[in-house]
Coordinates of C-alpha atoms and ligand atoms in Angstrom, one line a residue:
X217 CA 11.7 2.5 -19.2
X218 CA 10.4 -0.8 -17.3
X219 CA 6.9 0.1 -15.6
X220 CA 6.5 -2.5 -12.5
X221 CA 3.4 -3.0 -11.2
X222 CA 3.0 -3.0 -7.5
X223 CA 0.5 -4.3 -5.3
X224 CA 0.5 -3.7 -1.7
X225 CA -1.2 -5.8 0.7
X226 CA -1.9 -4.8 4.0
X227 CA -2.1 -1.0 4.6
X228 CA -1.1 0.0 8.0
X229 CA 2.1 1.3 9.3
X230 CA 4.2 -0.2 6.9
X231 CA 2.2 -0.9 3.9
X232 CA 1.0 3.0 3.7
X233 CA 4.6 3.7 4.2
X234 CA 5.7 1.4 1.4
X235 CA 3.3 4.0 -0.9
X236 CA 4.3 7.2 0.6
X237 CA 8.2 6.4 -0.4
X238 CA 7.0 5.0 -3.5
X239 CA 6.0 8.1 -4.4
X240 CA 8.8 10.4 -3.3
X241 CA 11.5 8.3 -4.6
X242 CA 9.3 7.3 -8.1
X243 CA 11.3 10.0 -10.0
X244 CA 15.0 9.2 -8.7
X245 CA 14.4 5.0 -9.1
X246 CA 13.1 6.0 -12.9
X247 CA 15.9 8.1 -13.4
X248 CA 18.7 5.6 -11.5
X249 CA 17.4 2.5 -12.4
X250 CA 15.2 2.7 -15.4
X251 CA 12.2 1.6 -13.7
X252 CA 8.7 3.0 -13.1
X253 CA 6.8 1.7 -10.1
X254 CA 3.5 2.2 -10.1
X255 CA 0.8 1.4 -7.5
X256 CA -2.0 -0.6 -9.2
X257 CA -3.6 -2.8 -6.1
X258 CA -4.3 -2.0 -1.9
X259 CA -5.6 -5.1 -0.2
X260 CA -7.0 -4.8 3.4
X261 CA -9.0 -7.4 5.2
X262 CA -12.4 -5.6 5.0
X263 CA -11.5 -4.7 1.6
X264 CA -9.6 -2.8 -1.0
X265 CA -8.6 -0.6 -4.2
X266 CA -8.0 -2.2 -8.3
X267 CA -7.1 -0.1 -10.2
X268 CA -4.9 -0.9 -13.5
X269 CA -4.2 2.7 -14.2
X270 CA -2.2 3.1 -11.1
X271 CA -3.6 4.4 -7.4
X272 CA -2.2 7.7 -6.1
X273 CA 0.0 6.5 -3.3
X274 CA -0.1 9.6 -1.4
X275 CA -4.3 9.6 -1.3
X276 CA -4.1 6.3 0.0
X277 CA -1.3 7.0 2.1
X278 CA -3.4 10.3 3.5
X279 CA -6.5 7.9 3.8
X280 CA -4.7 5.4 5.5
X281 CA -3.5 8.1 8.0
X282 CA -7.1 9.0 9.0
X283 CA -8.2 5.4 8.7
X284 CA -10.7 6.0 5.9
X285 CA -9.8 3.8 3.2
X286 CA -13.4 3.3 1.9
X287 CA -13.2 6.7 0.9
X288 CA -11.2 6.2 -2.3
X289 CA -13.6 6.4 -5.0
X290 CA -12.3 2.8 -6.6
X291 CA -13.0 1.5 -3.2
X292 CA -14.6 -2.2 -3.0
X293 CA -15.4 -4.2 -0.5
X294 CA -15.0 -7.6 -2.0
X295 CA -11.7 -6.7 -2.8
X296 CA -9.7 -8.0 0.2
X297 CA -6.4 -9.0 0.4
X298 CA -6.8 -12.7 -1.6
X299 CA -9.0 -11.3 -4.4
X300 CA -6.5 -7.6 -5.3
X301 CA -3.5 -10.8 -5.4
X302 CA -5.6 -13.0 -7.6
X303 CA -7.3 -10.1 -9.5
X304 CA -4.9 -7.5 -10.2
X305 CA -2.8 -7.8 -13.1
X306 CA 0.4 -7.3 -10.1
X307 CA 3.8 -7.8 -11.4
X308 CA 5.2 -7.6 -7.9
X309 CA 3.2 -8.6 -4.1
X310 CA 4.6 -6.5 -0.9
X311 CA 2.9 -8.1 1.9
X312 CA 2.6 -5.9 4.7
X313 CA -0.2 -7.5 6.9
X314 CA 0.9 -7.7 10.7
X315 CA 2.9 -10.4 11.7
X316 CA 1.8 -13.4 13.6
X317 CA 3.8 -16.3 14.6
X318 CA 1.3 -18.9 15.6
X319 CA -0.2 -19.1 12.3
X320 CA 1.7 -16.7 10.2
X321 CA -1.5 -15.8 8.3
X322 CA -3.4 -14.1 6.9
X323 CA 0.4 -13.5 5.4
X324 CA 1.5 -17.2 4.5
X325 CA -2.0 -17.6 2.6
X326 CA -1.4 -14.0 0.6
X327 CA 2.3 -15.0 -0.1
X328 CA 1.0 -18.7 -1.3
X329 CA -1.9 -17.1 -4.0
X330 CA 1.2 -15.0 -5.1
X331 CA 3.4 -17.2 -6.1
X332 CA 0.8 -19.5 -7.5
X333 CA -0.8 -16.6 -9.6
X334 CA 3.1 -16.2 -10.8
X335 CA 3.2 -13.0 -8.8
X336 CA 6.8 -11.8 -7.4
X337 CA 6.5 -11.3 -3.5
X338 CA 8.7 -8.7 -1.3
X339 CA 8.0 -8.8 2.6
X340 CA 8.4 -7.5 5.7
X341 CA 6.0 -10.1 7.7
X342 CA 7.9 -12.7 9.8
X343 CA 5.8 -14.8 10.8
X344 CA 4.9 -16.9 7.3
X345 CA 8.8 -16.8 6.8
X346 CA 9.0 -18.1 10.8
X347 CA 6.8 -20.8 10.6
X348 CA 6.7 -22.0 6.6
X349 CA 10.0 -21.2 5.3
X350 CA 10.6 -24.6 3.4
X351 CA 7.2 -24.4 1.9
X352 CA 7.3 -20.8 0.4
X353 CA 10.8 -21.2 -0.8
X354 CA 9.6 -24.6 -2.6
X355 CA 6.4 -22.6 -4.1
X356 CA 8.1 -19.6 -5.2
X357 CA 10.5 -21.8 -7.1
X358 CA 7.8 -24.1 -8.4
X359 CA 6.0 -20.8 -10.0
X360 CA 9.4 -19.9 -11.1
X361 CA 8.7 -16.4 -9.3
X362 CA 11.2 -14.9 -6.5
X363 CA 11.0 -14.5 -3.1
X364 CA 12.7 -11.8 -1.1
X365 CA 12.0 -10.5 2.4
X366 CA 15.3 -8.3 2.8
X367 CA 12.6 -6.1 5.5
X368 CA 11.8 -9.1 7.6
X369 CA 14.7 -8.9 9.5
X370 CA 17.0 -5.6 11.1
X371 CA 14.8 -3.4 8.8
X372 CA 17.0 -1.1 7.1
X373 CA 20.2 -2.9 8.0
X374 CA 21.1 -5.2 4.4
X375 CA 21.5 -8.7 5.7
X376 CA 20.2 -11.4 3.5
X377 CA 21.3 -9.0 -0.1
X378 CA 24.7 -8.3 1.7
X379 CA 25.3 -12.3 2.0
X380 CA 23.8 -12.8 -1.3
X381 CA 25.9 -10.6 -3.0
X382 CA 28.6 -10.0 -1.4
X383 CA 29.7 -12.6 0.7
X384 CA 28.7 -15.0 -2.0
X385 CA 32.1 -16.9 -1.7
X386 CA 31.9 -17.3 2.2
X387 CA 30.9 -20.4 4.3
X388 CA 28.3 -18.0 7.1
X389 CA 29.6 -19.9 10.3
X390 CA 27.5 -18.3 13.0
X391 CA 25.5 -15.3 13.8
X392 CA 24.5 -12.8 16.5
X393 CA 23.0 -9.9 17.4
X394 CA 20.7 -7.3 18.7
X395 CA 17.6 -8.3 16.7
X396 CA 15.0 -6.5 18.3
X397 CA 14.8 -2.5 18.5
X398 CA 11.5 -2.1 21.2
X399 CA 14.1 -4.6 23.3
X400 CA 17.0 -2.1 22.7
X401 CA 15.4 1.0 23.4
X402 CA 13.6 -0.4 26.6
X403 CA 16.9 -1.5 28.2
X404 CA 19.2 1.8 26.9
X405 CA 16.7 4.0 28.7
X406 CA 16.6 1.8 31.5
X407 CA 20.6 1.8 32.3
X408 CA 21.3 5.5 30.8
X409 CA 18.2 7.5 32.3
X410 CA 16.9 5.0 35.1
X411 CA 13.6 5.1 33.3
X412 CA 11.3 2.5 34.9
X413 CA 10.7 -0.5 32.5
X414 CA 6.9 0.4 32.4
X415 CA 8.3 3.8 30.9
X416 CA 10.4 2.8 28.6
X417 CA 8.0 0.5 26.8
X418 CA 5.4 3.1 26.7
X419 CA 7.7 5.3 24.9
X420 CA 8.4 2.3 22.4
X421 CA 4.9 2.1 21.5
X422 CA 4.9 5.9 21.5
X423 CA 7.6 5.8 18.9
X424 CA 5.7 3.1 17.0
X425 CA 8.1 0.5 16.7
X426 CA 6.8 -2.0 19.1
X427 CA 4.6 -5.1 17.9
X428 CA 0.9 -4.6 18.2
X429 CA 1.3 -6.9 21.0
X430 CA 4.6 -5.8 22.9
X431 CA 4.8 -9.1 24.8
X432 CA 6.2 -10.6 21.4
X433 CA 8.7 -8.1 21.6
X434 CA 10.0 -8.0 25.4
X435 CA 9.7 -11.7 26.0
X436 CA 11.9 -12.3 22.6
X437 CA 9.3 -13.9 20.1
X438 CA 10.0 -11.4 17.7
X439 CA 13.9 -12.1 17.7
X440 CA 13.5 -15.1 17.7
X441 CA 11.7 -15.4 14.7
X442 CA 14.2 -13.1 12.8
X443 CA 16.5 -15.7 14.7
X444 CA 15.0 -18.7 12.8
X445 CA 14.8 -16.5 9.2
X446 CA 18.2 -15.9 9.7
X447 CA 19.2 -19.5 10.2
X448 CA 17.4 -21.0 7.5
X449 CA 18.3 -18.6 4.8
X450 CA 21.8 -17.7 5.5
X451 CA 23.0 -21.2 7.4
X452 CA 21.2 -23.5 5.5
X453 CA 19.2 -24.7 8.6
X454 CA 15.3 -26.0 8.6
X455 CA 14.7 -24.5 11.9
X456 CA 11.0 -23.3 13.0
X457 CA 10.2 -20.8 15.7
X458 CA 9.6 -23.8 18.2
X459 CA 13.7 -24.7 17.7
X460 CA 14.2 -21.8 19.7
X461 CA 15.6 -21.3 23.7
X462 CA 14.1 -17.9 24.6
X463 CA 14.2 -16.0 27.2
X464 CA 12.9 -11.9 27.1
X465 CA 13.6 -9.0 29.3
X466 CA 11.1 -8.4 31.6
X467 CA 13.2 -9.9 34.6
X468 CA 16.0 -7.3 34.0
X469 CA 15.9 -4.7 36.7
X470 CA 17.6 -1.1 36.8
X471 CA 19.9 -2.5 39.8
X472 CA 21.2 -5.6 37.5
X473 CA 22.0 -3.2 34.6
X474 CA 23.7 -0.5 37.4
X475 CA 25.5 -3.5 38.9
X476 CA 26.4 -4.5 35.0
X477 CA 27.5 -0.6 34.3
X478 CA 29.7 -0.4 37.3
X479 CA 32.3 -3.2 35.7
X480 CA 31.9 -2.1 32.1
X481 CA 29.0 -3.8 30.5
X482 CA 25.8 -3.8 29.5
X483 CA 22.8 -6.4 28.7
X484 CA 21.5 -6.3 26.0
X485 CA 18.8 -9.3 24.3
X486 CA 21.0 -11.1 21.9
X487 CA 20.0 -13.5 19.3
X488 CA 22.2 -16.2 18.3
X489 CA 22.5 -19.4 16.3
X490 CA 25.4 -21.3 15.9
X491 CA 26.2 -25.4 15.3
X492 CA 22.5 -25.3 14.8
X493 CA 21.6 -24.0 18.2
X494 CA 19.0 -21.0 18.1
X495 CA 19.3 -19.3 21.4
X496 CA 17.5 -15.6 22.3
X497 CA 18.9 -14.2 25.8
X498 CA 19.6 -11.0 28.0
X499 CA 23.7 -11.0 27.8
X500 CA 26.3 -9.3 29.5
X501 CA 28.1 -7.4 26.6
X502 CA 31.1 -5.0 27.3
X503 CA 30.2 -1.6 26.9
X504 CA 33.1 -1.0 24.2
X505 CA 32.2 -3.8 22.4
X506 CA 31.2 -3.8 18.4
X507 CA 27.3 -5.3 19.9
X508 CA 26.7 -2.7 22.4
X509 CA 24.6 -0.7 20.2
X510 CA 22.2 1.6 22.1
X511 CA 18.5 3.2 21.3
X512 CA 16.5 1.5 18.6
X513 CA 19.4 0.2 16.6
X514 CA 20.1 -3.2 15.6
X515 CA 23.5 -5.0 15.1
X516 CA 24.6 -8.4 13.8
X517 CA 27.4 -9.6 13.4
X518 CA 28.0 -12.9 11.1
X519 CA 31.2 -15.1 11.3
X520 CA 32.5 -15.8 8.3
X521 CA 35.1 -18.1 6.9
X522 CA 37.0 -16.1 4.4
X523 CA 36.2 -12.7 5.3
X524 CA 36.5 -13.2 9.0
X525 CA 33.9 -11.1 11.5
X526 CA 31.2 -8.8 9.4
X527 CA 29.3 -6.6 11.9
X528 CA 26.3 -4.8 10.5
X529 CA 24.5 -2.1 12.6
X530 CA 21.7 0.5 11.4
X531 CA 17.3 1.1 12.2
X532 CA 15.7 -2.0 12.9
X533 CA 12.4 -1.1 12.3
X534 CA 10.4 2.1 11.5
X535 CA 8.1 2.2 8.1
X536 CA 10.3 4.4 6.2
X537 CA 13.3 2.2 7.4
X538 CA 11.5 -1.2 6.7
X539 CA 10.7 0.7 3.1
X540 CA 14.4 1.0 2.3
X541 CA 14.6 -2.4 2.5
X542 CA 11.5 -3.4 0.3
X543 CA 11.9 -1.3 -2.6
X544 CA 15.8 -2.8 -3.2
X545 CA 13.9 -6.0 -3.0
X546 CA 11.5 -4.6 -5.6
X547 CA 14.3 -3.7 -7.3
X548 CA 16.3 -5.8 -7.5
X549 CA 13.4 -8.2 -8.7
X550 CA 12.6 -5.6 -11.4
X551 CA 15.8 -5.6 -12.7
X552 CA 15.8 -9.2 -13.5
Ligands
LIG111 N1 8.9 -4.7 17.0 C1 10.1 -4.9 16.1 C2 11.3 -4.3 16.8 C3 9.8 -4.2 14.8 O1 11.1 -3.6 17.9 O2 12.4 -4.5 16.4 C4 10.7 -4.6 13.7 O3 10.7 -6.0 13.4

């Protein structure tokens, strides 16, 4: 049995998430895969938890819940999120801290001390990978450590391990999709209920899926961030968020989609990047057409040279979702 050594940095939503599937699946990955994965480190920003002997991911996760961390009895102060990556003996970093595009820290600089500690990193934050992508590729391979942030973009929907492994012999010629599932589930309430836009973004935040500031998500940051991952991974490119032509949502009204329903299409915020062109805009898609997803989901579909059109549709966000996605990372890194 190979015991892997987790460390997870940044404990909200997703990070607690991360632990609480961690420990419901720890039995079945052992059993499957021959691996152990066991909790040793929890970095937050006003502190954390060290602990070589391996944390009890539902405590934290129940701590997490009620917000009080500092009650874990290895609680320390000092040990923020830079100090449990340098300190703790960690074979693999999930970096969980919130997304920020400007920046992309305090992620980029926990993803960074990682690699350069010779630390394994798995994300779901999109920001680092939006605005540094060259730069933690190049570090990760010069601490010959890998890199994998399957979470980052669609959640649960496989996209960068599909390409990887099994489109390994195809030339990726364009791709597009419905990237964003606050965006999705805003304008499928809007044209199937009538629900006011107001409305339908509260209920977005209700369901917790929205950023903590929904304006990335409705005036298409957030795709278009997943936009520029997807381009520089998959087509090669060396695009940054400020490559991209966006327009959001907010100008869609309940009479345009009505007016769009009546002659058999919806609009839906597409993502799209092609001939290195990264565009994010409202679209008129037919309603029997493979992109006209509804709810929360996300679709992509990639054009391929061999395999022709590969369309990929499933929960784009969610913290057990997004937790699919980073334990096959940490998989799959374990297994090498
Ligand atoms: N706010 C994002 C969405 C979360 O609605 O898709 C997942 O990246």
């Amino acid at each position: 049995m190979k015991k892997i050594r987790i460390s997870i940095i940044g404990f909200g939503v997703i990070g607690s998430g991360v632990a609480k599937v961690i420990s419901k699946k720890r039995d079945y990955i052992k059993h499957r895969h021959g691996i152990d994965l066991e909790l040793v480190g929890i970095g937050e920003r006003n502190g954390g938890i060290a602990c070589e002997d391996g944390v009890d991911p539902i405590e934290a996760y129940n701590l997490a819940k009620t917000k009080e961390m500092e009650k874990h009895p290895c609680w320390k102060e000092e040990m923020n999120g830079i100090n449990v990556i340098r300190e703790v003996n960690a074979d693999i970093v999930v970096e969980t801290t919130p997304t920020n595009i400007d920046s992309g820290e305090p992620g980029l600089s926990h993803m960074m001390t990682a690699f350069k500690n010779k630390r394994h990193v798995v994300t779901s934050n999109k920001g680092p990978l939006a605005v540094a992508y060259k730069e933690l590729i190049k570090t990760a391979e010069e601490n010959d450590v890998q890199f994998r942030f399957e979470a980052s973009v669609g959640g649960a929907m496989p996209v960068f391990n599909l390409v990887r492994e099994c489109l390994q012999a195809n030339k990726i010629l364009s791709i597009k999709g419905i990237l964003n599932g606050t965006c999705n589930y805003i304008l499928t309430r809007m044209s199937t209920e009538g629900m006011s836009y107001e409305h339908a973004l509260s209920e977005a935040q209700e369901l917790g899926i929205a950023e903590t500031n929904p304006s990335y998500d409705v005036e298409g940051m957030d795709t278009a961030c997943k936009l520029v991952i997807l381009a520089n991974e998959i087509l090669g490119m060396d695009s940054t968020y400020k490559d991209v032509e966006i327009e959001g949502i907010t100008g869609i009204t309940i009479e345009s989609l009505k007016l769009a329903s009546d002659k058999g299409y919806t609009i839906k915020l597409i993502g799209e990047v092609e001939a290195e062109k990264l565009r994010v805009a409202p679209r008129l898609v037919p309603k029997d057409h493979p992109l006209a997803v509804g709810g929360t989901l996300n679709v992509m579909s990639l054009h391929t040279d061999l395999a022709g059109e590969i369309t990929i549709t499933g929960k784009g966000a969610g913290a057990i979702e997004t937790s699919s996605s980073i334990l096959s990372d940490v998989i799959n890194i374990a297994k090498r």
